Amino acid sequence: MARAGLTAERLTRAGAELADEVGFDKVTVSALARRFDVKVASLYSHLKNSQDLKTRIALLALEELADLGAAALAGRAGKDALTAFANVYRDYAREHPGRYAAAQLRLDPETAAAGAGVRHAQMTRAILRGYDLTEPDQTHAVRLLGSVFHGYASLEMAGGFSHSAPDAQETWSRILDALDALLRNWPAP
């Protein structure tokens, strides 16, 4: 019989909190059982194993990011939309480092197709419609933006910009200005 109050959703949310506290790589069913002061076996009626837990946390993180991104994009276009969307990624990475790491988990194709990752690509493409890009340039630009957002957030979280001036925020603003200029003048093949 399942322990009262434990559900897959509650365990996933607790796992996400744990990831933010100790790091996504340290999240296991055993660590989660300790958090709830229960035996590991009592969690297996809700979770298959640690990989299932990590996949659930990744899907939660992708959903949270997609919801935040959609809210930030509402009513915006062009550079304003680009900046709002980029800031969602950077802020989420800083506020939820474990969940952000989870959002990078490689998912099997079926799980990925059913998750919120598809919404991320759709929102990025919606931003790019304001820059008049057609295929295959639009796909190249989606990849560029994802790489820049993730790369900057990852380096910043690792302390890569804390050792020198100018301030990381100033650099971030300049990067977004440069991306906007690049997208407005996308090079012809």
PDB file of C-alpha atoms in Angstrom:
ATOM      1  CA  MET A   1       0.000   0.000   0.000  1.00  0.00           C
ATOM      2  CA  ALA A   2       1.294   3.456  -0.925  1.00  0.00           C
ATOM      3  CA  ARG A   3       2.182   5.809   1.903  1.00  0.00           C
ATOM      4  CA  ALA A   4      -0.503   8.447   2.387  1.00  0.00           C
ATOM      5  CA  GLY A   5       0.288  11.745   0.728  1.00  0.00           C
ATOM      6  CA  LEU A   6       2.981  10.447  -1.601  1.00  0.00           C
ATOM      7  CA  THR A   7       2.212  10.805  -5.284  1.00  0.00           C
ATOM      8  CA  ALA A   8       4.375  10.815  -8.381  1.00  0.00           C
ATOM      9  CA  GLU A   9       3.729  14.557  -8.741  1.00  0.00           C
ATOM     10  CA  ARG A  10       4.662  15.332  -5.139  1.00  0.00           C
ATOM     11  CA  LEU A  11       7.803  13.227  -5.434  1.00  0.00           C
ATOM     12  CA  THR A  12       8.736  14.928  -8.712  1.00  0.00           C
ATOM     13  CA  ARG A  13       8.362  18.390  -7.188  1.00  0.00           C
ATOM     14  CA  ALA A  14      10.371  17.344  -4.134  1.00  0.00           C
ATOM     15  CA  GLY A  15      13.004  15.881  -6.462  1.00  0.00           C
ATOM     16  CA  ALA A  16      13.148  19.201  -8.328  1.00  0.00           C
ATOM     17  CA  GLU A  17      13.655  21.067  -5.051  1.00  0.00           C
ATOM     18  CA  LEU A  18      16.355  18.584  -4.100  1.00  0.00           C
ATOM     19  CA  ALA A  19      18.043  19.114  -7.472  1.00  0.00           C
ATOM     20  CA  ASP A  20      18.131  22.869  -6.847  1.00  0.00           C
ATOM     21  CA  GLU A  21      19.674  22.283  -3.416  1.00  0.00           C
ATOM     22  CA  VAL A  22      22.278  19.577  -4.100  1.00  0.00           C
ATOM     23  CA  GLY A  23      22.570  19.356  -7.886  1.00  0.00           C
ATOM     24  CA  PHE A  24      20.636  17.352 -10.433  1.00  0.00           C
ATOM     25  CA  ASP A  25      23.348  14.698 -10.673  1.00  0.00           C
ATOM     26  CA  LYS A  26      22.886  13.859  -6.974  1.00  0.00           C
ATOM     27  CA  VAL A  27      19.134  13.254  -7.186  1.00  0.00           C
ATOM     28  CA  THR A  28      18.247   9.607  -6.580  1.00  0.00           C
ATOM     29  CA  VAL A  29      15.264   7.692  -5.277  1.00  0.00           C
ATOM     30  CA  SER A  30      17.321   6.967  -2.151  1.00  0.00           C
ATOM     31  CA  ALA A  31      17.995  10.661  -1.532  1.00  0.00           C
ATOM     32  CA  LEU A  32      14.306  11.404  -2.035  1.00  0.00           C
ATOM     33  CA  ALA A  33      13.307   8.644   0.405  1.00  0.00           C
ATOM     34  CA  ARG A  34      15.583  10.201   3.019  1.00  0.00           C
ATOM     35  CA  ARG A  35      13.881  13.558   2.435  1.00  0.00           C
ATOM     36  CA  PHE A  36      10.481  12.008   3.221  1.00  0.00           C
ATOM     37  CA  ASP A  37      11.889   9.756   5.947  1.00  0.00           C
ATOM     38  CA  VAL A  38      10.505   6.648   4.258  1.00  0.00           C
ATOM     39  CA  LYS A  39      11.986   3.430   2.948  1.00  0.00           C
ATOM     40  CA  VAL A  40      13.126   3.466  -0.655  1.00  0.00           C
ATOM     41  CA  ALA A  41      10.752   0.611  -1.454  1.00  0.00           C
ATOM     42  CA  SER A  42       7.754   2.789  -0.568  1.00  0.00           C
ATOM     43  CA  LEU A  43       8.580   5.128  -3.454  1.00  0.00           C
ATOM     44  CA  TYR A  44       8.591   2.406  -6.082  1.00  0.00           C
ATOM     45  CA  SER A  45       4.812   2.369  -6.278  1.00  0.00           C
ATOM     46  CA  HIS A  46       5.136   5.914  -7.696  1.00  0.00           C
ATOM     47  CA  LEU A  47       8.504   5.846  -9.485  1.00  0.00           C
ATOM     48  CA  LYS A  48      10.227   3.134 -11.511  1.00  0.00           C
ATOM     49  CA  ASN A  49      13.777   4.113 -10.580  1.00  0.00           C
ATOM     50  CA  SER A  50      16.134   7.099 -10.357  1.00  0.00           C
ATOM     51  CA  GLN A  51      16.124   7.555 -14.133  1.00  0.00           C
ATOM     52  CA  ASP A  52      12.323   7.786 -14.104  1.00  0.00           C
ATOM     53  CA  LEU A  53      12.574  10.415 -11.354  1.00  0.00           C
ATOM     54  CA  LYS A  54      15.149  12.404 -13.337  1.00  0.00           C
ATOM     55  CA  THR A  55      13.017  12.229 -16.481  1.00  0.00           C
ATOM     56  CA  ARG A  56      10.010  13.505 -14.526  1.00  0.00           C
ATOM     57  CA  ILE A  57      12.076  16.381 -13.113  1.00  0.00           C
ATOM     58  CA  ALA A  58      13.310  17.227 -16.632  1.00  0.00           C
ATOM     59  CA  LEU A  59       9.747  17.294 -17.950  1.00  0.00           C
ATOM     60  CA  LEU A  60       8.658  19.486 -15.033  1.00  0.00           C
ATOM     61  CA  ALA A  61      11.531  21.907 -15.651  1.00  0.00           C
ATOM     62  CA  LEU A  62      10.763  22.105 -19.371  1.00  0.00           C
ATOM     63  CA  GLU A  63       7.100  22.773 -18.572  1.00  0.00           C
ATOM     64  CA  GLU A  64       7.969  25.493 -16.059  1.00  0.00           C
ATOM     65  CA  LEU A  65      10.352  27.145 -18.516  1.00  0.00           C
ATOM     66  CA  ALA A  66       7.772  26.975 -21.309  1.00  0.00           C
ATOM     67  CA  ASP A  67       5.102  28.539 -19.100  1.00  0.00           C
ATOM     68  CA  LEU A  68       7.464  31.330 -18.048  1.00  0.00           C
ATOM     69  CA  GLY A  69       8.543  31.867 -21.643  1.00  0.00           C
ATOM     70  CA  ALA A  70       4.968  32.077 -22.899  1.00  0.00           C
ATOM     71  CA  ALA A  71       4.063  34.606 -20.215  1.00  0.00           C
ATOM     72  CA  ALA A  72       7.145  36.695 -21.011  1.00  0.00           C
ATOM     73  CA  LEU A  73       6.403  36.701 -24.749  1.00  0.00           C
ATOM     74  CA  ALA A  74       2.760  37.722 -24.488  1.00  0.00           C
ATOM     75  CA  GLY A  75       2.252  40.917 -26.478  1.00  0.00           C
ATOM     76  CA  ARG A  76       5.922  41.315 -27.396  1.00  0.00           C
ATOM     77  CA  ALA A  77       7.723  41.242 -30.723  1.00  0.00           C
ATOM     78  CA  GLY A  78      11.183  41.824 -32.162  1.00  0.00           C
ATOM     79  CA  LYS A  79      13.999  42.693 -29.788  1.00  0.00           C
ATOM     80  CA  ASP A  80      11.573  43.072 -26.886  1.00  0.00           C
ATOM     81  CA  ALA A  81      10.440  39.455 -27.351  1.00  0.00           C
ATOM     82  CA  LEU A  82      14.002  38.224 -27.823  1.00  0.00           C
ATOM     83  CA  THR A  83      15.158  39.940 -24.631  1.00  0.00           C
ATOM     84  CA  ALA A  84      12.189  38.746 -22.569  1.00  0.00           C
ATOM     85  CA  PHE A  85      12.641  35.149 -23.711  1.00  0.00           C
ATOM     86  CA  ALA A  86      16.408  35.206 -23.144  1.00  0.00           C
ATOM     87  CA  ASN A  87      15.933  36.623 -19.650  1.00  0.00           C
ATOM     88  CA  VAL A  88      13.534  33.799 -18.787  1.00  0.00           C
ATOM     89  CA  TYR A  89      16.268  31.251 -19.512  1.00  0.00           C
ATOM     90  CA  ARG A  90      18.973  33.131 -17.660  1.00  0.00           C
ATOM     91  CA  ASP A  91      16.799  33.875 -14.636  1.00  0.00           C
ATOM     92  CA  TYR A  92      15.485  30.303 -14.438  1.00  0.00           C
ATOM     93  CA  ALA A  93      19.030  28.929 -14.568  1.00  0.00           C
ATOM     94  CA  ARG A  94      20.118  31.210 -11.724  1.00  0.00           C
ATOM     95  CA  GLU A  95      17.018  30.624  -9.579  1.00  0.00           C
ATOM     96  CA  HIS A  96      16.705  26.872 -10.225  1.00  0.00           C
ATOM     97  CA  PRO A  97      20.140  25.498 -11.104  1.00  0.00           C
ATOM     98  CA  GLY A  98      19.186  21.858 -10.550  1.00  0.00           C
ATOM     99  CA  ARG A  99      15.991  22.111 -12.553  1.00  0.00           C
ATOM    100  CA  TYR A 100      17.823  23.975 -15.289  1.00  0.00           C
ATOM    101  CA  ALA A 101      20.358  21.139 -15.462  1.00  0.00           C
ATOM    102  CA  ALA A 102      17.436  18.702 -15.603  1.00  0.00           C
ATOM    103  CA  ALA A 103      15.993  20.550 -18.597  1.00  0.00           C
ATOM    104  CA  GLN A 104      19.152  19.578 -20.502  1.00  0.00           C
ATOM    105  CA  LEU A 105      18.605  15.832 -19.904  1.00  0.00           C
ATOM    106  CA  ARG A 106      18.548  13.855 -23.118  1.00  0.00           C
ATOM    107  CA  LEU A 107      15.090  12.336 -23.461  1.00  0.00           C
ATOM    108  CA  ASP A 108      14.034   9.489 -25.677  1.00  0.00           C
ATOM    109  CA  PRO A 109      12.289  10.746 -28.843  1.00  0.00           C
ATOM    110  CA  GLU A 110       8.780   9.749 -27.735  1.00  0.00           C
ATOM    111  CA  THR A 111       9.091  11.416 -24.331  1.00  0.00           C
ATOM    112  CA  ALA A 112      10.675  14.512 -25.868  1.00  0.00           C
ATOM    113  CA  ALA A 113       7.901  14.828 -28.450  1.00  0.00           C
ATOM    114  CA  ALA A 114       5.249  14.682 -25.719  1.00  0.00           C
ATOM    115  CA  GLY A 115       7.046  17.174 -23.455  1.00  0.00           C
ATOM    116  CA  ALA A 116       7.220  20.957 -23.387  1.00  0.00           C
ATOM    117  CA  GLY A 117      10.485  21.091 -25.335  1.00  0.00           C
ATOM    118  CA  VAL A 118       8.373  21.372 -28.478  1.00  0.00           C
ATOM    119  CA  ARG A 119       6.815  24.552 -27.056  1.00  0.00           C
ATOM    120  CA  HIS A 120      10.295  26.041 -26.570  1.00  0.00           C
ATOM    121  CA  ALA A 121      11.100  25.578 -30.251  1.00  0.00           C
ATOM    122  CA  GLN A 122       7.706  26.992 -31.255  1.00  0.00           C
ATOM    123  CA  MET A 123       8.211  30.081 -29.100  1.00  0.00           C
ATOM    124  CA  THR A 124      11.699  30.632 -30.495  1.00  0.00           C
ATOM    125  CA  ARG A 125      10.321  30.348 -34.022  1.00  0.00           C
ATOM    126  CA  ALA A 126       7.571  32.825 -33.106  1.00  0.00           C
ATOM    127  CA  ILE A 127      10.232  35.329 -32.042  1.00  0.00           C
ATOM    128  CA  LEU A 128      12.093  34.770 -35.290  1.00  0.00           C
ATOM    129  CA  ARG A 129       9.006  35.545 -37.391  1.00  0.00           C
ATOM    130  CA  GLY A 130       9.608  39.148 -36.347  1.00  0.00           C
ATOM    131  CA  TYR A 131      12.992  38.942 -38.078  1.00  0.00           C
ATOM    132  CA  ASP A 132      11.654  37.606 -41.393  1.00  0.00           C
ATOM    133  CA  LEU A 133      13.818  34.476 -41.511  1.00  0.00           C
ATOM    134  CA  THR A 134      12.854  31.551 -43.713  1.00  0.00           C
ATOM    135  CA  GLU A 135      14.113  27.984 -43.667  1.00  0.00           C
ATOM    136  CA  PRO A 136      16.797  26.798 -43.275  1.00  0.00           C
ATOM    137  CA  ASP A 137      17.971  30.084 -41.742  1.00  0.00           C
ATOM    138  CA  GLN A 138      15.226  29.940 -39.130  1.00  0.00           C
ATOM    139  CA  THR A 139      16.476  26.561 -37.881  1.00  0.00           C
ATOM    140  CA  HIS A 140      20.052  27.865 -37.803  1.00  0.00           C
ATOM    141  CA  ALA A 141      18.852  30.859 -35.764  1.00  0.00           C
ATOM    142  CA  VAL A 142      16.907  28.634 -33.316  1.00  0.00           C
ATOM    143  CA  ARG A 143      20.100  26.677 -32.701  1.00  0.00           C
ATOM    144  CA  LEU A 144      22.159  29.848 -32.346  1.00  0.00           C
ATOM    145  CA  LEU A 145      19.820  31.363 -29.763  1.00  0.00           C
ATOM    146  CA  GLY A 146      19.626  28.141 -27.756  1.00  0.00           C
ATOM    147  CA  SER A 147      23.401  27.853 -27.772  1.00  0.00           C
ATOM    148  CA  VAL A 148      23.958  31.436 -26.666  1.00  0.00           C
ATOM    149  CA  PHE A 149      21.303  31.365 -23.932  1.00  0.00           C
ATOM    150  CA  HIS A 150      22.489  28.037 -22.545  1.00  0.00           C
ATOM    151  CA  GLY A 151      26.176  28.804 -22.916  1.00  0.00           C
ATOM    152  CA  TYR A 152      25.968  32.154 -21.167  1.00  0.00           C
ATOM    153  CA  ALA A 153      23.785  30.836 -18.348  1.00  0.00           C
ATOM    154  CA  SER A 154      26.064  27.834 -17.817  1.00  0.00           C
ATOM    155  CA  LEU A 155      29.244  29.895 -17.754  1.00  0.00           C
ATOM    156  CA  GLU A 156      27.693  32.469 -15.451  1.00  0.00           C
ATOM    157  CA  MET A 157      26.445  29.806 -13.010  1.00  0.00           C
ATOM    158  CA  ALA A 158      29.934  28.287 -12.952  1.00  0.00           C
ATOM    159  CA  GLY A 159      31.365  31.668 -11.899  1.00  0.00           C
ATOM    160  CA  GLY A 160      32.990  32.337 -15.248  1.00  0.00           C
ATOM    161  CA  PHE A 161      32.182  36.048 -15.256  1.00  0.00           C
ATOM    162  CA  SER A 162      32.593  36.897 -11.586  1.00  0.00           C
ATOM    163  CA  HIS A 163      36.324  37.549 -11.681  1.00  0.00           C
ATOM    164  CA  SER A 164      36.477  40.658 -13.830  1.00  0.00           C
ATOM    165  CA  ALA A 165      34.755  43.812 -15.007  1.00  0.00           C
ATOM    166  CA  PRO A 166      32.473  44.698 -16.688  1.00  0.00           C
ATOM    167  CA  ASP A 167      29.469  43.350 -14.841  1.00  0.00           C
ATOM    168  CA  ALA A 168      27.870  40.194 -16.280  1.00  0.00           C
ATOM    169  CA  GLN A 169      24.567  42.056 -16.780  1.00  0.00           C
ATOM    170  CA  GLU A 170      26.269  44.612 -18.994  1.00  0.00           C
ATOM    171  CA  THR A 171      27.749  41.835 -21.115  1.00  0.00           C
ATOM    172  CA  TRP A 172      24.359  40.075 -21.294  1.00  0.00           C
ATOM    173  CA  SER A 173      22.724  43.267 -22.565  1.00  0.00           C
ATOM    174  CA  ARG A 174      25.438  43.697 -25.210  1.00  0.00           C
ATOM    175  CA  ILE A 175      24.994  40.074 -26.308  1.00  0.00           C
ATOM    176  CA  LEU A 176      21.255  40.581 -26.748  1.00  0.00           C
ATOM    177  CA  ASP A 177      21.903  43.771 -28.745  1.00  0.00           C
ATOM    178  CA  ALA A 178      24.325  41.829 -30.954  1.00  0.00           C
ATOM    179  CA  LEU A 179      21.861  38.969 -31.461  1.00  0.00           C
ATOM    180  CA  ASP A 180      19.135  41.420 -32.424  1.00  0.00           C
ATOM    181  CA  ALA A 181      21.446  43.109 -34.949  1.00  0.00           C
ATOM    182  CA  LEU A 182      22.534  39.749 -36.354  1.00  0.00           C
ATOM    183  CA  LEU A 183      18.953  38.533 -36.753  1.00  0.00           C
ATOM    184  CA  ARG A 184      17.938  41.773 -38.469  1.00  0.00           C
ATOM    185  CA  ASN A 185      20.813  41.411 -40.934  1.00  0.00           C
ATOM    186  CA  TRP A 186      21.015  37.631 -41.204  1.00  0.00           C
ATOM    187  CA  PRO A 187      23.722  36.735 -43.704  1.00  0.00           C
ATOM    188  CA  ALA A 188      22.669  35.303 -47.036  1.00  0.00           C
ATOM    189  CA  PRO A 189      23.999  31.807 -47.779  1.00  0.00           C
TER     190      PRO A 189
END
